[in-house]
Structures are given as C-alpha cells and as structure tokens.
Amino acid sequence: MSKRQGVFISYNKKDVKWVDHLRTHLSYLERKYEFTIWEDSKIDAGAEWRTEIQNAINNTKVAVLMVSANFISSDFINYEELPALLNIANKEGAHIFIVIVSHCMFSDVDVISKYQTINPPSEPLVDMSEGQRDALFVKVTREIKKVLSSNNNMISQTNSTAVTTIENLRISFLRVLIMNVFYNNTNDKGLSIKDVYVTSMIEKRKDVVRIIQELETLEMISKIKVNNVNHYKLTEFGYAFVKKHNSKID
C-alpha cells in the first residue's frame, strides 16, 4: 500500500494567482490530514530544483494540473514534470485532478485529455465569477478530501490488523505456556487459578483467567472443587494434545 500523502500542484508561473486561491481552500485539509501541498515556490534558493521536484512527485498522492495555454506551452511541464506525474498515476495509483484555467488546446493533448476535468474545458476559471471560482475550488478540495480520507482509512485498517495479529500471537503464546504448567503439574488435586498465575509468572491475572476459561470450553482442562476453590487439570484430550505439541518441538 502506498504511503504517499502529498498534493502536488502543477502550473505555469503566469497562472500563480489561481494557485494561491486554491491553496487557500486546501489549507483546511492541510491541517486536518497533515499532508504537504507542494508547488515550486517551495524550492529554496540555491536548492537542486530538479531533485526537489522529483522528491515531491515521488511523495504525491494527488496531482492537481492547472491547465491553461501557458501550461500547455511550457516545455518543462510537458517534457519533465507532467510525464513524471502521469507515471506515478499509472504505476502507483496517484490521482490526477485537472482544473481548466483558460481556453486552450486541452482536448488535443492526448496524455491529459483522457482524464476527466473538474470543470468543462468550455468553462475555464477566467470566465467565472468569484463565487463560481470559489465553488469550483471547494469541489476540488472535496475530491482531494475523499482521496486522503480513503488513504487514512486504509492505513488505520492496516494498523488495526497488525495490532490484532500481535495480540493473537501473544495470547497463543500464553495459552501454550499455561497448558505446559498443567502438563508439568504433579499435584493430583490440580491447580487453582492462583497456582497457575504464580507458576506461569504471567504479568496479568486476567489473561490467566481468560485462557483457563477458553481451555475449559475446549475441553482441554476439567474443573473440580477442592475446599470450595476451583481447581483445574488437563483432560486426557488436553494431555495428549500438549504431549504431541511438545514432541514436535523436541
């Protein structure tokens, strides 16, 4: 599963005012999901700018293309930045969102015209009122939120699965430990929960109680009363099971 969480805005510098408007809307998501919004103003003076851009692209989960005549005319965008973004989309599942900034030859550019645009090419930002542009940027923000929410849910589910797996392994280990305590017991009266807790040196008494209850349900151990206290012993089935398990280990 990809850990990319960045939002990359690809644009021509002549269209920077539209990027500023979009960033204002995205700032809410930036706080909520703790991701990085990247555009070339992020490059520090004197930095290896090609390396900076490539690193940002490698971390991209969502790419927003601000398409205009300026965008299409840029050699750097078309020969370097755009191919790298489309490669991440095709191979790594990054999402491409296209905002049409101005009337341009968008439909003739095969590599991007196959993608659905946020606004129709016939209704670019330059023809919109301020309210219409805000509504469009809200739409972009919501689309990006869907992607980031889905990504976070996947990470949470993966983490939850990992935690569950570790807990299952822990309980399995304790179960084997407790069954061996019973297996090595020479007391005909069996063992109380306290006896098992002390002998096994398991940290939490509730784990001992839980596992003994499970073993009783599985008929691995049987319960008897000794001086009004519950004691437990391995059943023949439980004894045979532990013996077989130990012989495999030996």
Coordinates of N, CA and C in Angstrom, one line a residue:
M1 N 0.8 -1.2 0.0 CA 0.0 0.0 0.0 C 0.9 1.2 0.0
S2 N 0.5 2.2 -0.8 CA 1.3 3.4 -0.9 C 1.1 4.3 0.3
K3 N 2.3 4.9 0.8 CA 2.2 5.8 1.9 C 2.2 7.3 1.4
R4 N 2.1 7.5 0.1 CA 2.2 8.9 -0.4 C 1.0 9.7 0.2
Q5 N 1.3 10.9 0.6 CA 0.2 11.7 1.2 C 0.3 13.2 0.7
G6 N 1.2 13.5 -0.3 CA 1.4 14.8 -0.7 C 0.4 15.2 -1.8
V7 N 0.2 16.5 -1.9 CA -0.6 17.1 -3.0 C 0.3 18.0 -3.8
F8 N 0.4 17.7 -5.1 CA 1.4 18.4 -6.0 C 0.5 19.2 -6.9
I9 N 0.8 20.5 -7.0 CA 0.1 21.4 -7.9 C 1.1 21.8 -9.1
S10 N 0.7 21.4 -10.3 CA 1.5 21.6 -11.4 C 0.8 22.8 -12.2
Y11 N 1.6 23.8 -12.5 CA 1.1 25.0 -13.1 C 2.2 25.8 -13.8
N12 N 1.8 26.7 -14.6 CA 2.8 27.7 -15.2 C 2.8 28.9 -14.3
K13 N 3.9 29.5 -14.0 CA 4.1 30.6 -13.1 C 3.2 31.8 -13.5
K14 N 2.8 31.9 -14.8 CA 2.0 33.0 -15.2 C 0.6 32.9 -14.6
D15 N 0.2 31.7 -14.1 CA -1.1 31.4 -13.6 C -1.1 31.3 -12.1
V16 N 0.0 31.8 -11.4 CA 0.2 31.6 -10.0 C -1.0 32.1 -9.1
K17 N -1.7 33.2 -9.6 CA -2.8 33.7 -8.8 C -3.9 32.7 -8.5
W18 N -4.1 31.8 -9.5 CA -5.1 30.7 -9.3 C -4.6 29.7 -8.3
V19 N -3.4 29.4 -8.3 CA -2.8 28.5 -7.3 C -3.0 29.1 -5.9
D20 N -2.8 30.4 -5.8 CA -2.9 31.0 -4.4 C -4.4 30.8 -3.9
H21 N -5.3 31.0 -4.8 CA -6.7 30.8 -4.5 C -7.0 29.4 -4.0
L22 N -6.5 28.4 -4.8 CA -6.7 27.0 -4.5 C -6.0 26.7 -3.2
R23 N -4.9 27.2 -2.9 CA -4.2 26.8 -1.7 C -4.9 27.3 -0.5
T24 N -5.6 28.5 -0.6 CA -6.4 29.0 0.5 C -7.5 28.0 0.9
H25 N -8.1 27.4 -0.1 CA -9.2 26.4 0.2 C -8.6 25.1 0.7
L26 N -7.4 24.7 0.2 CA -6.8 23.5 0.7 C -6.1 23.5 2.1
S27 N -6.0 24.7 2.6 CA -5.3 24.9 3.9 C -6.0 24.1 5.0
Y28 N -7.4 24.0 4.9 CA -8.2 23.3 5.9 C -7.7 21.8 5.9
L29 N -7.6 21.2 4.7 CA -7.2 19.8 4.6 C -5.8 19.6 5.0
E30 N -4.9 20.6 4.7 CA -3.5 20.5 5.1 C -3.4 20.4 6.7
R31 N -4.2 21.1 7.4 CA -4.2 21.0 8.9 C -4.8 19.7 9.3
K32 N -5.9 19.3 8.7 CA -6.7 18.1 9.1 C -5.9 16.8 8.9
Y33 N -5.3 16.7 7.7 CA -4.7 15.4 7.3 C -3.2 15.5 7.3
E34 N -2.6 16.6 7.7 CA -1.2 16.7 7.9 C -0.4 16.3 6.7
F35 N -0.8 16.7 5.5 CA 0.0 16.4 4.3 C 0.7 17.7 3.8
T36 N 1.5 17.5 2.8 CA 2.3 18.6 2.3 C 1.7 19.0 0.9
I37 N 1.4 20.3 0.8 CA 1.0 20.9 -0.5 C 2.2 21.4 -1.2
W38 N 2.5 20.9 -2.3 CA 3.8 21.2 -3.0 C 3.5 22.0 -4.3
E39 N 4.2 23.1 -4.5 CA 4.3 23.8 -5.8 C 5.7 24.4 -5.7
D40 N 6.1 24.9 -6.9 CA 7.5 25.3 -7.0 C 8.0 26.5 -6.1
S41 N 7.1 27.2 -5.5 CA 7.5 28.2 -4.5 C 8.2 27.6 -3.3
K42 N 8.0 26.3 -3.2 CA 8.6 25.5 -2.0 C 10.1 25.4 -2.2
I43 N 10.6 25.6 -3.4 CA 12.0 25.4 -3.7 C 12.8 26.5 -3.1
D44 N 13.8 26.2 -2.2 CA 14.6 27.2 -1.5 C 15.7 27.7 -2.5
A45 N 16.1 28.9 -2.3 CA 17.1 29.5 -3.2 C 18.4 28.6 -3.1
G46 N 19.0 28.3 -4.2 CA 20.2 27.5 -4.2 C 20.0 26.0 -4.2
A47 N 18.8 25.6 -4.0 CA 18.5 24.1 -3.9 C 18.6 23.5 -5.3
E48 N 18.8 22.2 -5.3 CA 18.8 21.4 -6.6 C 17.4 21.2 -7.0
W49 N 16.9 22.2 -7.8 CA 15.4 22.2 -8.0 C 14.9 21.0 -8.7
R50 N 15.6 20.4 -9.6 CA 15.1 19.2 -10.3 C 14.9 18.0 -9.2
T51 N 15.9 17.9 -8.3 CA 15.8 16.9 -7.3 C 14.6 17.2 -6.4
E52 N 14.5 18.5 -6.0 CA 13.4 18.9 -5.1 C 12.0 18.5 -5.8
I53 N 11.9 18.8 -7.0 CA 10.6 18.5 -7.7 C 10.4 17.0 -7.8
Q54 N 11.4 16.2 -8.1 CA 11.3 14.8 -8.2 C 10.9 14.2 -6.9
N55 N 11.5 14.6 -5.8 CA 11.2 14.1 -4.5 C 9.7 14.4 -4.1
A56 N 9.3 15.6 -4.5 CA 7.9 16.0 -4.2 C 6.9 15.1 -5.0
I57 N 7.3 14.8 -6.3 CA 6.4 14.0 -7.1 C 6.4 12.5 -6.6
N58 N 7.5 12.1 -6.1 CA 7.6 10.7 -5.5 C 6.7 10.6 -4.3
N59 N 6.4 11.7 -3.6 CA 5.5 11.7 -2.4 C 4.1 12.0 -2.8
T60 N 3.7 12.1 -4.1 CA 2.4 12.6 -4.5 C 1.3 11.6 -4.4
K61 N 0.3 11.9 -3.7 CA -1.0 11.1 -3.7 C -2.0 11.7 -4.6
V62 N -2.0 13.0 -4.7 CA -2.9 13.8 -5.6 C -2.1 14.8 -6.4
A63 N -2.3 14.8 -7.7 CA -1.7 15.9 -8.5 C -2.8 16.7 -9.1
V64 N -2.7 18.1 -8.9 CA -3.7 19.0 -9.5 C -3.0 19.7 -10.6
L65 N -3.5 19.5 -11.8 CA -3.0 20.2 -13.0 C -3.8 21.4 -13.3
M66 N -3.2 22.6 -13.3 CA -3.8 23.8 -13.6 C -3.6 24.1 -15.1
V67 N -4.4 23.6 -15.9 CA -4.2 23.6 -17.3 C -4.7 24.9 -18.0
S68 N -3.7 25.5 -18.8 CA -4.0 26.7 -19.5 C -3.2 26.7 -20.7
A69 N -3.3 27.8 -21.5 CA -2.4 27.9 -22.7 C -1.0 28.0 -22.2
N70 N -0.7 28.7 -21.1 CA 0.6 28.8 -20.5 C 1.1 27.4 -20.1
F71 N 0.3 26.6 -19.5 CA 0.7 25.3 -19.1 C 1.1 24.4 -20.3
I72 N 0.2 24.4 -21.3 CA 0.5 23.6 -22.5 C 1.7 24.0 -23.2
S73 N 2.1 25.3 -23.2 CA 3.2 25.8 -23.9 C 4.5 25.6 -23.2
S74 N 4.5 25.2 -21.9 CA 5.7 25.0 -21.1 C 6.4 23.7 -21.5
D75 N 7.7 23.9 -21.9 CA 8.5 22.7 -22.3 C 8.8 21.9 -21.0
F76 N 9.1 22.6 -19.9 CA 9.5 21.9 -18.7 C 8.3 21.0 -18.2
I77 N 7.1 21.6 -18.1 CA 5.9 20.9 -17.7 C 5.7 19.7 -18.6
N78 N 5.7 19.9 -19.9 CA 5.4 18.8 -20.8 C 6.4 17.7 -21.0
Y79 N 7.7 18.0 -20.8 CA 8.7 17.1 -21.0 C 9.3 16.5 -19.7
E80 N 9.1 17.1 -18.6 CA 9.6 16.6 -17.4 C 8.6 16.4 -16.3
E81 N 7.9 17.5 -15.9 CA 7.0 17.4 -14.7 C 5.8 16.5 -15.0
L82 N 5.2 16.8 -16.1 CA 3.9 16.0 -16.4 C 4.2 14.6 -16.6
P83 N 5.2 14.1 -17.4 CA 5.4 12.7 -17.6 C 5.7 12.0 -16.2
A84 N 6.4 12.7 -15.3 CA 6.7 12.1 -14.0 C 5.4 11.9 -13.2
L85 N 4.5 12.9 -13.2 CA 3.3 12.8 -12.5 C 2.4 11.7 -13.1
L86 N 2.3 11.6 -14.4 CA 1.5 10.6 -15.1 C 2.0 9.2 -14.8
N87 N 3.3 9.1 -14.7 CA 4.0 7.8 -14.4 C 3.6 7.4 -13.0
I88 N 3.6 8.3 -12.0 CA 3.1 8.0 -10.7 C 1.7 7.5 -10.6
A89 N 0.9 8.2 -11.5 CA -0.6 7.9 -11.5 C -0.8 6.5 -12.1
N90 N -0.1 6.2 -13.2 CA -0.2 4.9 -13.9 C 0.3 3.7 -13.1
K91 N 1.5 3.9 -12.4 CA 2.1 2.8 -11.7 C 1.8 2.7 -10.3
E92 N 1.6 3.9 -9.6 CA 1.4 3.9 -8.2 C 0.0 4.3 -7.7
G93 N -0.9 4.6 -8.6 CA -2.2 4.9 -8.3 C -2.5 6.4 -7.7
A94 N -1.5 7.3 -8.0 CA -1.8 8.7 -7.6 C -3.0 9.2 -8.5
H95 N -3.7 10.1 -7.9 CA -4.9 10.7 -8.5 C -4.6 12.0 -9.2
I96 N -5.1 12.1 -10.4 CA -4.9 13.3 -11.3 C -6.2 14.1 -11.3
F97 N -6.2 15.4 -10.9 CA -7.3 16.2 -11.0 C -6.9 17.4 -11.9
I98 N -7.8 17.7 -12.9 CA -7.5 18.8 -13.8 C -8.4 19.9 -13.7
V99 N -7.9 21.1 -13.5 CA -8.6 22.4 -13.5 C -8.3 23.1 -14.7
I100 N -9.3 23.5 -15.5 CA -9.1 24.3 -16.7 C -9.1 25.8 -16.3
V101 N -7.9 26.4 -16.5 CA -7.7 27.8 -16.1 C -8.2 28.7 -17.2
S102 N -7.8 28.4 -18.5 CA -8.2 29.3 -19.6 C -8.5 28.5 -20.8
H103 N -9.1 29.1 -21.8 CA -9.3 28.4 -23.1 C -8.0 28.0 -23.7
C104 N -7.9 26.8 -24.1 CA -6.6 26.3 -24.6 C -6.9 25.0 -25.4
M105 N -5.8 24.4 -25.9 CA -5.9 23.2 -26.7 C -5.9 21.9 -25.9
F106 N -6.6 22.0 -24.8 CA -6.6 20.8 -23.8 C -7.0 19.5 -24.5
S107 N -8.0 19.6 -25.3 CA -8.6 18.3 -25.9 C -7.6 17.7 -26.9
D108 N -6.6 18.5 -27.4 CA -5.7 18.0 -28.4 C -4.4 17.4 -27.7
V109 N -4.3 17.5 -26.4 CA -3.1 17.0 -25.7 C -3.5 15.6 -25.2
D110 N -3.1 14.6 -25.9 CA -3.6 13.2 -25.6 C -3.3 12.7 -24.2
V111 N -2.1 13.0 -23.7 CA -1.7 12.5 -22.4 C -2.6 12.9 -21.2
I112 N -3.2 14.1 -21.4 CA -4.1 14.6 -20.3 C -5.5 14.7 -20.6
S113 N -5.9 14.7 -21.9 CA -7.3 14.9 -22.3 C -8.1 13.6 -22.0
K114 N -7.4 12.5 -21.7 CA -8.2 11.3 -21.3 C -8.7 11.4 -19.9
Y115 N -8.2 12.3 -19.1 CA -8.6 12.5 -17.7 C -9.9 13.4 -17.7
Q116 N -10.8 13.1 -16.7 CA -11.9 13.9 -16.5 C -11.5 15.2 -15.8
T117 N -12.0 16.3 -16.3 CA -11.7 17.6 -15.7 C -12.7 18.0 -14.6
I118 N -12.2 18.8 -13.7 CA -13.1 19.3 -12.6 C -14.2 20.2 -13.2
N119 N -13.7 21.1 -14.1 CA -14.7 22.0 -14.8 C -14.6 21.7 -16.3
P120 N -15.6 21.9 -17.1 CA -15.6 21.7 -18.5 C -14.6 22.6 -19.2
P121 N -13.9 22.1 -20.2 CA -12.9 23.0 -20.9 C -13.6 24.3 -21.5
S122 N -14.9 24.2 -21.7 CA -15.6 25.4 -22.2 C -15.9 26.4 -21.1
E123 N -15.7 26.0 -19.8 CA -16.0 26.9 -18.7 C -14.7 27.1 -17.8
P124 N -13.7 27.7 -18.4 CA -12.5 27.9 -17.6 C -12.6 28.9 -16.5
L125 N -11.6 28.9 -15.6 CA -11.7 29.8 -14.4 C -11.7 31.3 -14.9
V126 N -11.1 31.6 -16.0 CA -11.0 33.0 -16.4 C -12.4 33.6 -16.7
D127 N -13.3 32.7 -17.1 CA -14.7 33.2 -17.4 C -15.7 33.1 -16.3
M128 N -15.2 32.7 -15.1 CA -16.1 32.5 -14.0 C -16.1 33.8 -13.1
S129 N -17.2 33.9 -12.4 CA -17.3 35.0 -11.4 C -16.5 34.5 -10.1
E130 N -16.3 35.4 -9.2 CA -15.6 35.0 -8.0 C -16.3 33.9 -7.2
G131 N -17.6 34.0 -7.2 CA -18.4 33.0 -6.5 C -18.3 31.6 -7.1
Q132 N -18.3 31.6 -8.5 CA -18.2 30.4 -9.2 C -16.8 29.7 -9.0
R133 N -15.8 30.6 -9.0 CA -14.5 30.0 -8.8 C -14.3 29.4 -7.4
D134 N -14.9 30.1 -6.4 CA -14.8 29.5 -5.0 C -15.5 28.2 -5.0
A135 N -16.7 28.1 -5.7 CA -17.4 26.9 -5.7 C -16.6 25.7 -6.3
L136 N -15.9 26.1 -7.4 CA -15.1 25.1 -8.1 C -13.9 24.6 -7.2
F137 N -13.3 25.6 -6.5 CA -12.2 25.2 -5.6 C -12.7 24.4 -4.4
V138 N -13.9 24.6 -4.0 CA -14.5 23.8 -2.9 C -14.6 22.4 -3.5
K139 N -15.1 22.3 -4.7 CA -15.2 20.9 -5.3 C -13.9 20.2 -5.4
V140 N -12.9 20.9 -5.8 CA -11.5 20.3 -5.9 C -11.1 19.8 -4.5
T141 N -11.3 20.7 -3.5 CA -11.0 20.3 -2.1 C -11.7 19.1 -1.6
R142 N -13.0 19.0 -1.9 CA -13.8 17.8 -1.5 C -13.3 16.6 -2.2
E143 N -12.9 16.7 -3.5 CA -12.4 15.5 -4.2 C -11.1 15.0 -3.6
I144 N -10.2 16.0 -3.2 CA -8.9 15.6 -2.6 C -9.2 15.0 -1.2
K145 N -10.2 15.6 -0.5 CA -10.5 15.0 0.8 C -10.9 13.6 0.7
K146 N -11.7 13.2 -0.3 CA -12.1 11.8 -0.5 C -10.9 10.9 -0.6
V147 N -9.9 11.3 -1.4 CA -8.7 10.5 -1.6 C -8.0 10.4 -0.3
L148 N -7.7 11.5 0.4 CA -7.0 11.4 1.6 C -7.7 10.7 2.7
S149 N -9.0 10.8 2.8 CA -9.8 10.1 3.8 C -9.7 8.6 3.6
S150 N -9.8 8.2 2.3 CA -9.7 6.8 1.9 C -8.3 6.2 2.3
N151 N -7.3 7.0 2.0 CA -5.9 6.6 2.3 C -5.7 6.4 3.8
N152 N -6.2 7.4 4.6 CA -6.1 7.3 6.0 C -6.8 6.1 6.6
N153 N -8.0 5.8 6.0 CA -8.7 4.6 6.5 C -8.0 3.3 6.2
M154 N -7.3 3.3 5.0 CA -6.6 2.1 4.7 C -5.4 1.9 5.6
I155 N -4.7 3.0 6.0 CA -3.6 2.9 6.9 C -4.1 2.5 8.3
S156 N -5.3 3.0 8.7 CA -5.8 2.7 10.0 C -6.2 1.2 10.1
Q157 N -6.8 0.7 9.0 CA -7.2 -0.7 8.9 C -6.0 -1.6 9.0
T158 N -4.9 -1.2 8.3 CA -3.7 -2.0 8.3 C -3.1 -2.0 9.7
N159 N -3.1 -0.9 10.3 CA -2.5 -0.8 11.7 C -3.3 -1.6 12.6
S160 N -4.7 -1.6 12.5 CA -5.6 -2.3 13.3 C -5.3 -3.8 13.2
T161 N -5.2 -4.2 11.9 CA -4.9 -5.7 11.6 C -3.6 -6.1 12.2
A162 N -2.6 -5.2 12.2 CA -1.3 -5.6 12.7 C -1.4 -5.7 14.2
V163 N -2.1 -4.8 14.9 CA -2.3 -4.9 16.3 C -3.0 -6.1 16.7
T164 N -4.1 -6.5 16.0 CA -4.9 -7.7 16.2 C -4.0 -8.9 16.1
T165 N -3.2 -9.0 15.1 CA -2.3 -10.1 14.9 C -1.3 -10.3 16.0
I166 N -0.7 -9.2 16.5 CA 0.2 -9.3 17.6 C -0.4 -9.7 18.8
E167 N -1.7 -9.3 19.1 CA -2.4 -9.7 20.3 C -2.7 -11.2 20.2
N168 N -3.1 -11.6 19.0 CA -3.4 -13.1 18.9 C -2.2 -13.9 19.1
L169 N -1.0 -13.5 18.7 CA 0.2 -14.2 18.9 C 0.5 -14.2 20.4
R170 N 0.3 -13.1 21.0 CA 0.6 -13.0 22.5 C -0.2 -14.0 23.3
I171 N -1.6 -14.0 22.9 CA -2.5 -14.9 23.6 C -2.1 -16.4 23.3
S172 N -1.7 -16.7 22.1 CA -1.4 -18.1 21.7 C -0.2 -18.5 22.5
F173 N 0.8 -17.6 22.7 CA 2.0 -17.9 23.5 C 1.6 -18.2 24.9
L174 N 0.8 -17.4 25.5 CA 0.3 -17.6 26.9 C -0.5 -18.9 27.0
R175 N -1.3 -19.2 26.0 CA -2.0 -20.4 26.1 C -1.1 -21.6 26.2
V176 N -0.1 -21.7 25.3 CA 0.9 -22.8 25.3 C 1.6 -22.8 26.7
L177 N 1.9 -21.7 27.2 CA 2.6 -21.6 28.5 C 1.8 -22.2 29.6
I178 N 0.5 -21.8 29.6 CA -0.4 -22.3 30.7 C -0.7 -23.8 30.6
M179 N -0.8 -24.3 29.3 CA -1.1 -25.7 29.1 C 0.2 -26.5 29.6
N180 N 1.3 -26.0 29.4 CA 2.5 -26.7 29.9 C 2.7 -26.7 31.4
V181 N 2.1 -25.6 32.0 CA 2.1 -25.6 33.5 C 1.2 -26.7 34.0
F182 N 0.1 -26.9 33.4 CA -0.8 -28.1 33.8 C -0.1 -29.4 33.4
Y183 N 0.6 -29.5 32.3 CA 1.2 -30.7 31.9 C 2.3 -31.1 32.8
N184 N 3.0 -30.2 33.4 CA 4.1 -30.5 34.3 C 3.7 -30.6 35.8
N185 N 2.4 -30.4 36.0 CA 1.9 -30.4 37.4 C 1.8 -31.9 37.9
T186 N 2.3 -32.1 39.1 CA 2.3 -33.5 39.7 C 1.3 -33.6 40.8
N187 N 0.6 -32.5 41.1 CA -0.4 -32.5 42.2 C -1.7 -33.1 41.7
D188 N -2.2 -34.2 42.3 CA -3.4 -34.9 41.9 C -4.6 -34.0 42.0
K189 N -4.6 -33.0 42.9 CA -5.7 -32.1 43.1 C -5.8 -31.0 42.0
G190 N -4.9 -31.0 41.1 CA -4.9 -30.0 40.1 C -4.4 -28.6 40.6
L191 N -4.6 -27.6 39.8 CA -4.1 -26.3 40.1 C -5.3 -25.2 40.2
S192 N -5.2 -24.3 41.1 CA -6.1 -23.2 41.1 C -5.6 -22.1 40.2
I193 N -6.5 -21.2 39.9 CA -6.1 -20.0 39.1 C -4.9 -19.3 39.7
K194 N -4.9 -19.2 41.0 CA -3.8 -18.6 41.7 C -2.5 -19.3 41.5
D195 N -2.6 -20.7 41.6 CA -1.4 -21.5 41.3 C -0.8 -21.3 39.9
V196 N -1.7 -21.3 39.0 CA -1.3 -21.1 37.6 C -0.7 -19.7 37.4
Y197 N -1.3 -18.7 38.0 CA -0.8 -17.4 37.9 C 0.6 -17.2 38.4
V198 N 0.8 -17.8 39.6 CA 2.1 -17.7 40.2 C 3.2 -18.5 39.5
T199 N 2.8 -19.7 39.1 CA 3.8 -20.6 38.4 C 4.2 -20.1 37.0
S200 N 3.2 -19.6 36.3 CA 3.5 -19.2 34.9 C 4.2 -17.8 34.9
M201 N 4.1 -17.1 35.9 CA 4.7 -15.7 36.0 C 4.1 -14.8 34.9
I202 N 2.9 -15.1 34.5 CA 2.3 -14.2 33.5 C 1.9 -12.9 34.2
E203 N 2.1 -11.8 33.5 CA 2.0 -10.4 34.1 C 0.6 -10.1 34.6
K204 N -0.4 -10.5 33.8 CA -1.8 -10.1 34.1 C -2.6 -11.3 34.5
R205 N -3.2 -11.2 35.7 CA -4.0 -12.3 36.1 C -5.2 -12.5 35.2
K206 N -5.8 -11.4 34.7 CA -7.0 -11.6 33.8 C -6.7 -12.4 32.6
D207 N -5.4 -12.4 32.1 CA -5.0 -13.2 31.0 C -5.1 -14.7 31.4
V208 N -4.7 -15.0 32.6 CA -4.7 -16.4 33.1 C -6.2 -16.9 33.2
V209 N -7.0 -16.0 33.7 CA -8.4 -16.4 33.9 C -9.1 -16.6 32.5
R210 N -8.8 -15.7 31.6 CA -9.4 -15.8 30.2 C -9.0 -17.1 29.5
I211 N -7.7 -17.4 29.6 CA -7.2 -18.6 28.9 C -7.7 -19.9 29.6
I212 N -7.8 -19.9 30.9 CA -8.3 -21.1 31.6 C -9.8 -21.3 31.2
Q213 N -10.6 -20.2 31.1 CA -11.9 -20.4 30.6 C -12.0 -20.9 29.2
E214 N -11.1 -20.4 28.3 CA -11.1 -20.9 27.0 C -10.8 -22.4 26.9
L215 N -9.7 -22.8 27.7 CA -9.3 -24.2 27.7 C -10.4 -25.1 28.3
E216 N -11.2 -24.6 29.2 CA -12.3 -25.4 29.8 C -13.4 -25.6 28.7
T217 N -13.7 -24.5 28.0 CA -14.6 -24.6 26.9 C -14.2 -25.6 25.8
L218 N -12.9 -25.6 25.6 CA -12.4 -26.5 24.5 C -12.2 -28.0 25.1
E219 N -12.5 -28.2 26.3 CA -12.4 -29.5 27.0 C -10.9 -29.9 27.0
M220 N -10.0 -29.0 27.1 CA -8.6 -29.3 27.3 C -8.3 -29.5 28.8
I221 N -9.1 -28.8 29.7 CA -9.0 -29.0 31.1 C -10.3 -29.2 31.7
S222 N -10.4 -29.8 32.9 CA -11.6 -30.0 33.6 C -11.5 -29.3 34.9
K223 N -12.7 -29.0 35.5 CA -12.7 -28.3 36.7 C -13.2 -29.2 37.9
I224 N -12.6 -29.1 39.0 CA -13.0 -29.8 40.2 C -13.0 -28.8 41.4
K225 N -13.7 -29.1 42.4 CA -13.8 -28.3 43.6 C -12.8 -28.9 44.7
V226 N -11.9 -28.1 45.2 CA -11.1 -28.5 46.3 C -11.2 -27.4 47.4
N227 N -11.8 -27.8 48.5 CA -12.0 -26.9 49.6 C -12.7 -25.6 49.1
N228 N -13.8 -25.9 48.3 CA -14.6 -24.8 47.8 C -13.9 -23.8 46.9
V229 N -12.7 -24.3 46.4 CA -12.0 -23.5 45.4 C -11.8 -24.3 44.1
N230 N -12.1 -23.6 43.0 CA -12.0 -24.3 41.7 C -10.5 -24.6 41.4
H231 N -10.3 -25.9 41.1 CA -9.0 -26.4 40.6 C -9.2 -27.0 39.2
Y232 N -8.1 -27.0 38.5 CA -8.2 -27.5 37.1 C -7.1 -28.5 36.8
K233 N -7.4 -29.5 35.9 CA -6.4 -30.5 35.5 C -6.6 -30.7 34.0
L234 N -5.6 -31.1 33.3 CA -5.7 -31.5 31.9 C -6.6 -32.7 31.8
T235 N -7.4 -32.6 30.8 CA -8.2 -33.8 30.4 C -7.3 -34.7 29.6
E236 N -7.7 -36.0 29.3 CA -6.9 -36.8 28.5 C -6.7 -36.2 27.1
F237 N -7.7 -35.6 26.6 CA -7.5 -34.9 25.3 C -6.5 -33.8 25.4
G238 N -6.6 -33.0 26.5 CA -5.6 -31.9 26.7 C -4.2 -32.4 26.9
Y239 N -4.1 -33.5 27.7 CA -2.8 -34.1 27.9 C -2.1 -34.6 26.6
A240 N -2.9 -35.3 25.8 CA -2.4 -35.8 24.6 C -2.0 -34.7 23.6
F241 N -2.8 -33.6 23.6 CA -2.5 -32.5 22.7 C -1.2 -31.9 23.1
V242 N -1.0 -31.6 24.4 CA 0.3 -31.0 24.8 C 1.5 -31.9 24.6
K243 N 1.3 -33.2 24.8 CA 2.4 -34.2 24.6 C 2.8 -34.2 23.1
K244 N 1.8 -34.2 22.3 CA 2.1 -34.2 20.8 C 2.8 -32.9 20.4
H245 N 2.3 -31.8 20.9 CA 2.9 -30.5 20.6 C 4.3 -30.4 21.1
N246 N 4.6 -30.9 22.3 CA 6.0 -30.9 22.8 C 6.9 -31.8 22.0
S247 N 6.4 -32.9 21.6 CA 7.2 -33.9 20.8 C 7.6 -33.3 19.5
K248 N 6.8 -32.5 18.9 CA 7.1 -31.8 17.6 C 8.2 -30.8 17.8
I249 N 8.2 -30.1 19.0 CA 9.2 -29.1 19.3 C 10.6 -29.8 19.5
D250 N 10.5 -30.9 20.3 CA 11.7 -31.7 20.5 C 12.3 -32.2 19.3

